[in-house]
XYZ file of C-alpha atoms in Angstrom:
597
model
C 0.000 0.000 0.000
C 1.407 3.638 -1.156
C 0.778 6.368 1.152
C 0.901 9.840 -0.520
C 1.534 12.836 0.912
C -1.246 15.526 1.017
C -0.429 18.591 -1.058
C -2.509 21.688 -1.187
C -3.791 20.379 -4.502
C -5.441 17.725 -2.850
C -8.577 18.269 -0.899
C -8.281 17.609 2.640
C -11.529 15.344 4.325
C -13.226 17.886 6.359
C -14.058 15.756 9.216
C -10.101 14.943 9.841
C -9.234 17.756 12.097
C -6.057 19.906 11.254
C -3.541 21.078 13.188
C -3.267 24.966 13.460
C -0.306 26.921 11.509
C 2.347 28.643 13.924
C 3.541 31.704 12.184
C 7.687 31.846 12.302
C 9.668 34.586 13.783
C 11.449 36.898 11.453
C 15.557 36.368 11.250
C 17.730 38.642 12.909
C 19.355 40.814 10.403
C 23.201 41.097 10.596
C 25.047 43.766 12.488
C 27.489 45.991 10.576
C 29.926 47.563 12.813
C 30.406 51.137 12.311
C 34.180 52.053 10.854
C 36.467 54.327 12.865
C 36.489 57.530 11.112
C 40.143 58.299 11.988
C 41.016 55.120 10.212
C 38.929 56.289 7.066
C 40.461 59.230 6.847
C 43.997 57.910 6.534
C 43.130 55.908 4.144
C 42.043 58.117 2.084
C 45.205 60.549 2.403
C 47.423 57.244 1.523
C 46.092 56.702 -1.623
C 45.639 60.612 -2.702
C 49.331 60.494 -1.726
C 49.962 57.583 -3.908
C 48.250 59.721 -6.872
C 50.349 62.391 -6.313
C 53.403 60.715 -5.946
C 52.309 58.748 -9.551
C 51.769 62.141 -11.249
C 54.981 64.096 -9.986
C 57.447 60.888 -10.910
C 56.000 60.734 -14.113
C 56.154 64.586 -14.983
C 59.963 64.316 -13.642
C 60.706 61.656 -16.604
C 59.198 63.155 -19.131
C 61.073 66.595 -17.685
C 64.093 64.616 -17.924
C 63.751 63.156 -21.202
C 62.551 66.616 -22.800
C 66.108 68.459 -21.237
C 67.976 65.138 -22.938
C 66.781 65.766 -26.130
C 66.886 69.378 -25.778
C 71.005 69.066 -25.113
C 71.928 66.330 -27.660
C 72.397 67.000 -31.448
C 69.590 67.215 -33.228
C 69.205 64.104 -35.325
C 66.328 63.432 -38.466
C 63.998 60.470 -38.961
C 65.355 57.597 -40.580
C 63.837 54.726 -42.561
C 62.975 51.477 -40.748
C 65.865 48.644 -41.577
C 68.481 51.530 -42.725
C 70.144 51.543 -39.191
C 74.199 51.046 -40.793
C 75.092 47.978 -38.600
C 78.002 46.109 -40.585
C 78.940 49.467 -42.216
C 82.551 50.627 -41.377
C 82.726 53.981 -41.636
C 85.937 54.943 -40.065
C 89.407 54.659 -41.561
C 92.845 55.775 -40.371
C 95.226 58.635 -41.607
C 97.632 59.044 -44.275
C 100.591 61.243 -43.207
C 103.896 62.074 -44.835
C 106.992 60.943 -42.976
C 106.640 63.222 -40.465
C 103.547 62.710 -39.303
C 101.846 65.640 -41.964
C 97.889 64.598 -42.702
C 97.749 63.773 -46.216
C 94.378 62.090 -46.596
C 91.704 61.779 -43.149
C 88.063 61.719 -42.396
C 85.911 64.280 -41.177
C 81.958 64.624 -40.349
C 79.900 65.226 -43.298
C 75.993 65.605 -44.285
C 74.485 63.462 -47.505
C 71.474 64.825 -48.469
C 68.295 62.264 -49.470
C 64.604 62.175 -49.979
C 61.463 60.137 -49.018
C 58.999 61.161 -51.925
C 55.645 59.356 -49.522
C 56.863 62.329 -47.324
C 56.505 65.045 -48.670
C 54.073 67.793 -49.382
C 55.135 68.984 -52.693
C 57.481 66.932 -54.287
C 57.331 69.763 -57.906
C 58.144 72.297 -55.393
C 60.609 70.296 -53.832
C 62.340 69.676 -57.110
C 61.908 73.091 -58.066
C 63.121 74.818 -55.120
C 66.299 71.493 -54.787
C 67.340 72.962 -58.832
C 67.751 76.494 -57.628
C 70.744 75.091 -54.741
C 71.889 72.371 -56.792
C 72.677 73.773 -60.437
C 73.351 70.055 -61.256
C 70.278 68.477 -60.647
C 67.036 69.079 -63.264
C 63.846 70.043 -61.523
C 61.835 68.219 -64.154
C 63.685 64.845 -63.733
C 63.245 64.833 -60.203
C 59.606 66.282 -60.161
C 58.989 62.782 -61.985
C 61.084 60.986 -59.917
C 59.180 61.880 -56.617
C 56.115 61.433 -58.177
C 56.786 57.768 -59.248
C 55.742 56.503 -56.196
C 59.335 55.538 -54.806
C 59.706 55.625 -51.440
C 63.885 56.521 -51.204
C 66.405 58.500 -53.309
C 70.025 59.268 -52.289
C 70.074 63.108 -53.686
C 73.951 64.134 -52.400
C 76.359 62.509 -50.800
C 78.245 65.451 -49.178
C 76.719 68.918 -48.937
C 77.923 72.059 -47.558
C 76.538 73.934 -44.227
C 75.359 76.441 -46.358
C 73.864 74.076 -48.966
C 72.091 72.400 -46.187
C 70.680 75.427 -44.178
C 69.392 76.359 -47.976
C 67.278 72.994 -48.097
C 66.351 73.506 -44.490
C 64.513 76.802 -45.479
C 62.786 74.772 -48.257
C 60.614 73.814 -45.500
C 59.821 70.269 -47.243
C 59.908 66.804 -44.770
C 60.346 64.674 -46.928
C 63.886 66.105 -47.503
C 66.401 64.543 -45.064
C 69.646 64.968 -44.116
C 72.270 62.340 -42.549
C 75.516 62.179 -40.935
C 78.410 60.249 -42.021
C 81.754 60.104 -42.750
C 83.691 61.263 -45.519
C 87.748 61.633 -47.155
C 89.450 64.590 -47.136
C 93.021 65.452 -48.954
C 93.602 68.948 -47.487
C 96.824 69.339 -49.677
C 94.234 69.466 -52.493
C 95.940 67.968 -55.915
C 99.305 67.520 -54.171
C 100.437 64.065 -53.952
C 97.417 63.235 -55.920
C 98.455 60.336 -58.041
C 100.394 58.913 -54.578
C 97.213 59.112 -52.747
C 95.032 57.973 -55.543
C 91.213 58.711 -53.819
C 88.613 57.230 -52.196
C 84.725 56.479 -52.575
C 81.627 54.983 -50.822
C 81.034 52.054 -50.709
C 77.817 50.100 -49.221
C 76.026 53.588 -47.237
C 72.791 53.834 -45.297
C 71.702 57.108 -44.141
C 73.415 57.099 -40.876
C 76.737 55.145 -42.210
C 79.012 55.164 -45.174
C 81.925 52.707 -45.735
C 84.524 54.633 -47.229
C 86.940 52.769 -50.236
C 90.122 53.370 -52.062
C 89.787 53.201 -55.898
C 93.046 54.316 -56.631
C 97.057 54.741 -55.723
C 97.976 54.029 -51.854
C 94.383 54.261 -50.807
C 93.668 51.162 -53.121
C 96.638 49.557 -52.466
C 96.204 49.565 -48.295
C 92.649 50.081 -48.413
C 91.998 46.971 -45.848
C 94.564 48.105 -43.788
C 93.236 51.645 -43.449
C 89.978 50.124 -42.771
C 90.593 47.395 -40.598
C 89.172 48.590 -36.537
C 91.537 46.120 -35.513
C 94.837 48.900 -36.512
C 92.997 51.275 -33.485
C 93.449 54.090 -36.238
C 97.062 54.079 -36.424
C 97.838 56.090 -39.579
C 99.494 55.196 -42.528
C 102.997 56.721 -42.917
C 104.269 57.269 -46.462
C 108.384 58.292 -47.209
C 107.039 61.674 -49.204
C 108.110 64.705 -47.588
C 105.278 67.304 -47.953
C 107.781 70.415 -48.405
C 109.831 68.347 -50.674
C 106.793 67.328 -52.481
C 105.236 70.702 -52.668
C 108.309 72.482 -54.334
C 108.741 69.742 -56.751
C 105.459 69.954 -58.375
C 105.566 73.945 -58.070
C 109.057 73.658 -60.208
C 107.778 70.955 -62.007
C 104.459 72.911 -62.909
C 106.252 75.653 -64.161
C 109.014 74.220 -66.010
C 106.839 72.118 -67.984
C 104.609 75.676 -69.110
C 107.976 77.514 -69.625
C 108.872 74.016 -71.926
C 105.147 74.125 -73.571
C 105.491 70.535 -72.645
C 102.149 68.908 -73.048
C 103.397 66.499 -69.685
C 105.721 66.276 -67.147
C 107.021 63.686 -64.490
C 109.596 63.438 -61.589
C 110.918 61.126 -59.215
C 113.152 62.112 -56.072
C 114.309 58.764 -54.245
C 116.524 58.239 -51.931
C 119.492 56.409 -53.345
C 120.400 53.905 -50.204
C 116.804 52.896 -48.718
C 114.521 53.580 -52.126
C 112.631 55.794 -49.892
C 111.016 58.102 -52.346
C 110.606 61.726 -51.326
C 108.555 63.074 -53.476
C 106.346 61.609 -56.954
C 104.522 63.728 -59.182
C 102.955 63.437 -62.342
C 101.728 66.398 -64.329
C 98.839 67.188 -65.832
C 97.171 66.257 -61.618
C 93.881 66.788 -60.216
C 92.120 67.645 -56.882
C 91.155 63.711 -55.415
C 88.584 65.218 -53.398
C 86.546 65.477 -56.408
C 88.387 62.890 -58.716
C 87.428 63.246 -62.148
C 85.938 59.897 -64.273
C 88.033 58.301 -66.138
C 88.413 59.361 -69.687
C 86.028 56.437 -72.019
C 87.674 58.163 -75.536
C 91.064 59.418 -76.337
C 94.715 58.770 -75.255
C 94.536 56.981 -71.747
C 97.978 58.858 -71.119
C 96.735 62.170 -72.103
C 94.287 62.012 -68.967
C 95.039 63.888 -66.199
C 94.670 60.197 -63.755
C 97.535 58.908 -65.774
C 100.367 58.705 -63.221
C 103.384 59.320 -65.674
C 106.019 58.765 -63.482
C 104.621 55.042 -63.007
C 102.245 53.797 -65.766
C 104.080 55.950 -68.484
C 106.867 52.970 -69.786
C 108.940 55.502 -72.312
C 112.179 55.296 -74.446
C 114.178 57.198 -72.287
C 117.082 57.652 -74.620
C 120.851 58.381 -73.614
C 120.635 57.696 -69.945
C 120.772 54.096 -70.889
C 124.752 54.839 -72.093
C 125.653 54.506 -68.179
C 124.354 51.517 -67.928
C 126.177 50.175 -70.874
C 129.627 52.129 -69.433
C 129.114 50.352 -66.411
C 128.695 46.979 -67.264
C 131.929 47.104 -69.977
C 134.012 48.321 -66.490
C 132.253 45.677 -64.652
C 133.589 42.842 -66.697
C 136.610 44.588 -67.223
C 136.098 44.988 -71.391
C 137.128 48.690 -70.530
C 138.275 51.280 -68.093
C 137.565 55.084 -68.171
C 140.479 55.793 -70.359
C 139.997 53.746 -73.175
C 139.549 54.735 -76.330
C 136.398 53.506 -78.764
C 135.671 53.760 -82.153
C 133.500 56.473 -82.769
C 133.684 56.739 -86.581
C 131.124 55.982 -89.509
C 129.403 55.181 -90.855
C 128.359 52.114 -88.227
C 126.032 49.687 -89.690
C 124.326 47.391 -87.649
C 122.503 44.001 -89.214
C 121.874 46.636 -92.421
C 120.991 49.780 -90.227
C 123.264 52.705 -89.839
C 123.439 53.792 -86.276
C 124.736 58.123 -86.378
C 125.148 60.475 -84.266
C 124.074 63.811 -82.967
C 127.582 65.662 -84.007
C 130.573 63.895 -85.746
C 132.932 63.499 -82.468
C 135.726 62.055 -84.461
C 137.020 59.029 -84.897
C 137.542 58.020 -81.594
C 136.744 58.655 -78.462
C 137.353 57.449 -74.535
C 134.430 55.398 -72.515
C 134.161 58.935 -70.214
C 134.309 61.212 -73.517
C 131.771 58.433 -75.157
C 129.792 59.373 -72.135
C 130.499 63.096 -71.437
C 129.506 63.627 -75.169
C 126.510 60.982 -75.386
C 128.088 59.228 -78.751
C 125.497 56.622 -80.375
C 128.187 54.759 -82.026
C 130.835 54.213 -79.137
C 128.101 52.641 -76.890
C 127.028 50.621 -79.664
C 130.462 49.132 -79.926
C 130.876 48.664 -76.322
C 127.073 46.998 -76.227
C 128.400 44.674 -79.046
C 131.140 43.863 -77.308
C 129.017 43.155 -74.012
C 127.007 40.729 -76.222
C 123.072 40.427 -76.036
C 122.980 37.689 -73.575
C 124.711 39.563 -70.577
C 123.217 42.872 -71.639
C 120.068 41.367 -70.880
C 121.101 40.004 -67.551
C 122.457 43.332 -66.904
C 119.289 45.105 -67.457
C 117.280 42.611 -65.854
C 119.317 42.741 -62.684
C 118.558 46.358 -62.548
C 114.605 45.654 -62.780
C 113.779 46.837 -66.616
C 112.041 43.862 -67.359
C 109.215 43.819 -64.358
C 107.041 46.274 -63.000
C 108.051 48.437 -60.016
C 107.267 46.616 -56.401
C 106.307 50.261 -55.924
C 103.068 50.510 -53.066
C 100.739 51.487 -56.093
C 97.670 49.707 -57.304
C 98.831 50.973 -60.794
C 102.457 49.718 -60.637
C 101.750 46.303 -61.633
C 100.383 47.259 -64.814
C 103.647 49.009 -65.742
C 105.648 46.095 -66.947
C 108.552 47.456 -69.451
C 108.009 47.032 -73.199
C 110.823 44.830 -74.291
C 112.022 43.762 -77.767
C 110.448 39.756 -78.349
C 113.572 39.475 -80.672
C 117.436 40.331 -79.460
C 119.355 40.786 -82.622
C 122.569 42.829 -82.864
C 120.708 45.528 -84.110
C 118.666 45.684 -80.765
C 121.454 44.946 -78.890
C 123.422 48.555 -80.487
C 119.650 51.006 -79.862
C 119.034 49.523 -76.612
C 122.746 50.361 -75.254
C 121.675 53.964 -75.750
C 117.399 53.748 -74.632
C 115.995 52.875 -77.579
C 113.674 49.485 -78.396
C 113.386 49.249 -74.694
C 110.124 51.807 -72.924
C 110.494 52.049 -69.225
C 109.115 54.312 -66.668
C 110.874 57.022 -64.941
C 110.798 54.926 -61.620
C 112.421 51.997 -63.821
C 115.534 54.761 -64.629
C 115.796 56.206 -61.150
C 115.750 52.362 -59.876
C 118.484 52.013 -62.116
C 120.250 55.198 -61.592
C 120.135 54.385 -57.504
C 121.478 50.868 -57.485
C 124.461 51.346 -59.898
C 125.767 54.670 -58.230
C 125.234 54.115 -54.880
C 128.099 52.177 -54.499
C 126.307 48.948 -56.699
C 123.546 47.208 -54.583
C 120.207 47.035 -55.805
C 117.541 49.390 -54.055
C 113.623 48.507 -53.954
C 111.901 51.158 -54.131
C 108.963 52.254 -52.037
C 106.721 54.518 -50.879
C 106.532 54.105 -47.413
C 108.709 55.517 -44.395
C 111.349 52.815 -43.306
C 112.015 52.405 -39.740
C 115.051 51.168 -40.247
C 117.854 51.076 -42.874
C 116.784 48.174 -45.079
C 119.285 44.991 -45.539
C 121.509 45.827 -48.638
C 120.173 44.361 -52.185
C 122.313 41.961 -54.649
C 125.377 43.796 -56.029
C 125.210 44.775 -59.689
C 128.570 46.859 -59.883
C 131.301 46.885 -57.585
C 132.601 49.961 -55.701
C 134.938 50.714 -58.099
C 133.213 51.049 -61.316
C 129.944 52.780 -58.994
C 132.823 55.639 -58.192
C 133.739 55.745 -61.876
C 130.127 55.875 -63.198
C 129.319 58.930 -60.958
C 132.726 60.549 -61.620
C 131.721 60.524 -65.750
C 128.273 61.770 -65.112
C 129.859 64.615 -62.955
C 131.822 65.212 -66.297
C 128.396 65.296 -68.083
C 127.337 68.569 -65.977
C 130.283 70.260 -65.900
C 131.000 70.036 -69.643
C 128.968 67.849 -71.222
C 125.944 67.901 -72.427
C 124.038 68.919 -69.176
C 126.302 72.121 -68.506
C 122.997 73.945 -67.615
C 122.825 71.051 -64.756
C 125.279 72.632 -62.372
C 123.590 73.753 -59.071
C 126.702 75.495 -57.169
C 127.620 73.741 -54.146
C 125.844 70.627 -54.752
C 127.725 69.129 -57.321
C 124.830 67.652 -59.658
C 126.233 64.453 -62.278
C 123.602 63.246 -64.630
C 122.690 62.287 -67.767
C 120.634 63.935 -70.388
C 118.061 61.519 -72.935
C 116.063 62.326 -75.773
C 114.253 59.693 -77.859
C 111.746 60.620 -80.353
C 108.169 59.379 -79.567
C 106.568 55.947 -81.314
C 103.602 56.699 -83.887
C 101.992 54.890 -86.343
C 104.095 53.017 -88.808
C 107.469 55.012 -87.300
C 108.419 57.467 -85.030
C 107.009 61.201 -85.085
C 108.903 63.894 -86.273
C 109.522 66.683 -83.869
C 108.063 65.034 -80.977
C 110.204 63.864 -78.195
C 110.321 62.537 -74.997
C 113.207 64.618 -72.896
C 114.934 62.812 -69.808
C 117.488 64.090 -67.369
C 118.709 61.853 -64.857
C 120.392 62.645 -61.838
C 122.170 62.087 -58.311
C 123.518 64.837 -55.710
C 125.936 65.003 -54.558
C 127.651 63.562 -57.084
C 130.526 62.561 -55.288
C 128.867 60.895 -52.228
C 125.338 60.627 -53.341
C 122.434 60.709 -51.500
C 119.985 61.373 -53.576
C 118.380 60.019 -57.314
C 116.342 62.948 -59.089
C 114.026 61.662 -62.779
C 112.950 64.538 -64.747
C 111.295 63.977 -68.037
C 109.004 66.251 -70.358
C 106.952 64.979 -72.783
C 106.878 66.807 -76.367
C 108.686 69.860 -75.084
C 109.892 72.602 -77.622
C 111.256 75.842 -76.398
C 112.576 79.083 -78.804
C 116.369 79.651 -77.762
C 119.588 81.066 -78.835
C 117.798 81.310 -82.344
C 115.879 78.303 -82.882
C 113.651 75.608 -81.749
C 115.178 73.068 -78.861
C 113.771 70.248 -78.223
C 116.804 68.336 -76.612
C 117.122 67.777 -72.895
C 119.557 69.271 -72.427
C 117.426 72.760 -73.283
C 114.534 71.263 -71.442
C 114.506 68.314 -68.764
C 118.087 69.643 -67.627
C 117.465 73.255 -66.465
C 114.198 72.042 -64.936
C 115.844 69.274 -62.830
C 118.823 72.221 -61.820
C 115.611 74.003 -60.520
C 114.295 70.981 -58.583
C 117.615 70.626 -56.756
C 118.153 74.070 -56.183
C 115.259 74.365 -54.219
C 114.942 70.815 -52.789
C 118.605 69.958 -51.529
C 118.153 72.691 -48.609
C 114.521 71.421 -47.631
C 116.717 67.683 -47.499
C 119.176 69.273 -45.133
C 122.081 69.272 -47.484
C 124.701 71.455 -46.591
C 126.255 73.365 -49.596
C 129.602 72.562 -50.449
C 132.117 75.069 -52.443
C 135.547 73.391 -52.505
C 136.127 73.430 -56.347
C 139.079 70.516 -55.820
C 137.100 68.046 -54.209
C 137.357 65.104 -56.308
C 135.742 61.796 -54.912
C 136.626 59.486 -57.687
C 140.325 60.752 -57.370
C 140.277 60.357 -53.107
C 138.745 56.913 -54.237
C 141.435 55.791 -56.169
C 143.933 57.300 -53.975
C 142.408 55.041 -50.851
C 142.243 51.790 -52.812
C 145.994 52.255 -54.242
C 146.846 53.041 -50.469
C 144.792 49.348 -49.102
């Protein structure tokens, strides 16, 4: 049986009686205790405090940062990813051999656009015409309306070209700071120092290259961080350097040569003093090279390095030297000097008809074609070539120069008898004026072979292979002390310096022959010539000059007064004390000492 439980749905039987409903007491509601009022009010205060204290710290930063930006440099926007990490930008010094700045870096400002920027890129272009002559306000108007987002417009401007675009007033012109090369010599030492150019560049960085000469040649060097900026010291003398290419300059317009080299080297170390190369120009704004014409008409041809020339008589020293060397001669004797002289069919002449004999000094003192021809002959090919190699006229120069290597003498493929005769006096054979003062140094400095180079030795360097004894290096300077004093460089003589050289003059190469009336004029020299220290190379190219009643071409006319000039000026600058005593004779105390031993 199921019992269910009445609900008030279901009807209740009136006769069961119901128990009456109790009505429940209300619940007590909960007490809230009252808070202290002392304790509210501190609370309070704390966190106003806190506020406070929130507000004042964070008007203090942005205080602080505001005075922070107000003293640093003022710096502009750049564009997102052009930051210039990996971009070297510094690079060390170039300084003559005592200590001078030839080539450094200073702070510069490149100049660049962001066309998305700006807020009227035909004004822009307009108003960026009128400061910059070189740039086209229609080519630009189209170029910052082509929807590019970057252009490099200048890679160095001045302060005043920047304060101009400044005023333009246009944001979507930029400026950035980098680094840039500066020769503050201008064109001096330009074709030693070559120039310099950027490389990979952001807006904030620029790596900074060599493209030509020493900056080229050492260009990781000067770059490297690892050097801690320790500059580059060359063996030019910056005095020495600057009178030579003022003499130099001038000469060659008083010569209306159309180009003009010299070479100044120390005869012991192969330090070289001083290297210039005329026509020059300014490396801080090198010029491009030249795409038509005569490479060696450009003024970026370095003449006294890439130029490979016939350099004409002052090859007959050579020749003199090697015949004492293997003892085929001394200074006294006598060679045929008479004609006519025919060589494998060719006649060999000379200048003036010296007779019909002459000795190897007069052969010399008088620059005869025919008497060095016979001595050459009697040399033989073979050992004139091992003569002339010895002395480094069939390589380039080891000179420091990016360009050197490219200089590599233009020898005969053949080595007949007839080469054997023009090459004793500088023909068939193109070298450049470092080849002959090379040449010059290590066969009259006492016979050991110099390398040359361009920068500053520490020490004296360990002497090269002999190539002449002491002897015949005494005699050789002793006959081109001859030359000066009454030879054919008699406008040589500097007083007190005692000068020896020799004078060259070789007509220039054309098409299908030589050219008439076009020469290349040499004058080599050493001083002093009876204990030389130094080598001096002058050479003019095409000179012509009106004197004593006609046209001179010679060098003698030309290289030779030019080069008296040079030394003139330069031997004081070198610290060379003038000497006067008219009897001095070094060859003669030379001989004297070696009869005494």
């Amino acid at each position: 049986m199921i019992f269910r439980r009445p609900t008030r749905q279901q009807p209740t039987d009136p006769f069961v009686p119901v128990a009456p409903t109790v009505p429940r007491a209300p619940a007590p509601k909960p007490v809230i205790p009252r808070e202290n009022p002392e304790r509210a009010r501190m609370r309070a205060e704390r966190r106003l405090k806190f506020t406070a204290s929130c507000f004042v710290l964070g008007f203090m930063v942005i205080g602080i940062k505001m005075g922070a930006i107000a003293a640093s440099e003022a710096r502009e926007p750049t564009t997102v990813g052009l930051s210039g990490a990996g971009i070297v930008n510094e690079r060390a010094d170039i300084t003559d051999r005592e200590g001078r700045v030839l080539a450094t870096n200073v702070t510069a400002t490149a100049l660049y656009a962001q066309p998305h920027m700006m807020v009227d890129p035909v004004a822009a272009a307009q108003g960026l015409a009128a400061i910059f002559p070189d740039m086209n306000a229609e080519t630009w108007a189209r170029r910052f309306t082509s929807g590019s987002k970057f252009f490099w417009l200048k890679g160095n401007i001045s302060p005043e070209q920047q304060q101009a675009v400044h005023d333009l007033g246009e944001p979507g012109l930029l400026f950035g700071q980098r680094e840039m090369r500066l020769y503050p010599n201008g064109p001096l030492a330009a074709h030693v120092l070559g120039g310099a150019r950027y490389g990979a560049q952001d807006v904030r960085a620029a790596e900074i290259k060599g493209i030509a000469g020493i900056e080229k040649t050492f260009n990781a060097y000067l770059s490297d961080p690892a050097q801690e900026g320790a500059p580059l010291r060359l063996s030019l003398d910056l005095t020495v350097q600057t009178a030579v290419e003022q003499v130099l300059s001038g000469g060659m317009r008083l010569m209306n040569a159309k180009g003009a080299a010299a070479v100044l080297m120390d005869i012991h170390t192969g330090e070289i003093l001083s290297l210039a190369s005329l026509p020059d120009f300014d490396p801080n704004s090198r010029p491009r090279p030249a795409t038509e014409g005569d490479q060696a008409d450009s003024p970026l041809f370095n003449r006294a390095v890439q130029g490979v020339y016939e350099l004409g008589s002052t090859f007959k020293i050579f020749t003199a030297a090697q015949s004492l060397e293997l003892g085929l001669t001394n200074a006294g004797t006598m060679i045929d000097t008479s004609g006519p002289l025919r060589v494998n069919r060719h006649p060999i002449g000379d200048f003036h008809d010296y007779g019909p004999r002459l000795s190897v000094a007069d052969v010399i003192r008088k620059s005869s074609n025919r008497g060095t021809a016979r001595m050459a002959l009697a040399i033989g090919a073979e050992r004139q070539q091992d003569f002339l190699r010895s002395l480094g006229f069939f390589e380039p120069t080891p000179v420091e120069l990016i360009e050197a290597p490219g200089a590599k003498p233009i020898v005969p493929p053949r080595w007949p008898d007839i080469t054997t005769a023009t090459v004793s006096y500088g023909h068939g054979l193109s070298a450049s004026p470092l080849h002959l003062a090379v040449g010059y140094a290590s066969v009259l400095n006492g016979g050991t072979r110099v390398t040359p180079t361009l920068l500053a030795r520490s020490e004296p360097p360990r002497p090269g292979p002999r190539v002449v004894g002491p002897r015949v290096s005494a005699e050789a300077r002793h006959m081109l002390r001859q030359v000066v004093l009454n030879g054919t460089a008699s406008m040589g003589e500097v007083p007190g310096y005692q000068v020896g050289g020799k004078t060259g003059t070789a007509d220039k190469p054309g098409v299908g022959g030589y050219q008439e009336n076009t020469v290349i004029a040499t004058f080599a020299s050493v001083f002093p010539a009876n204990d030389p220290d130094y080598v001096l190379i002058v050479t003019l190219d095409e000179p012509e000059i009106h004197a004593a009643g006609e046209d001179r071409r010679t060098a003698g006319w030309t290289a030779v007064p030019v080069a008296s000039e040079l030394v003139a000026r330069v031997a004081p600058l070198l610290g060379l004390r003038p000497d006067f005593d008219p009897g001095r004779d070094e060859f003669g105390a030379y001989l004297t000492q070696a009869a005494a031993r």
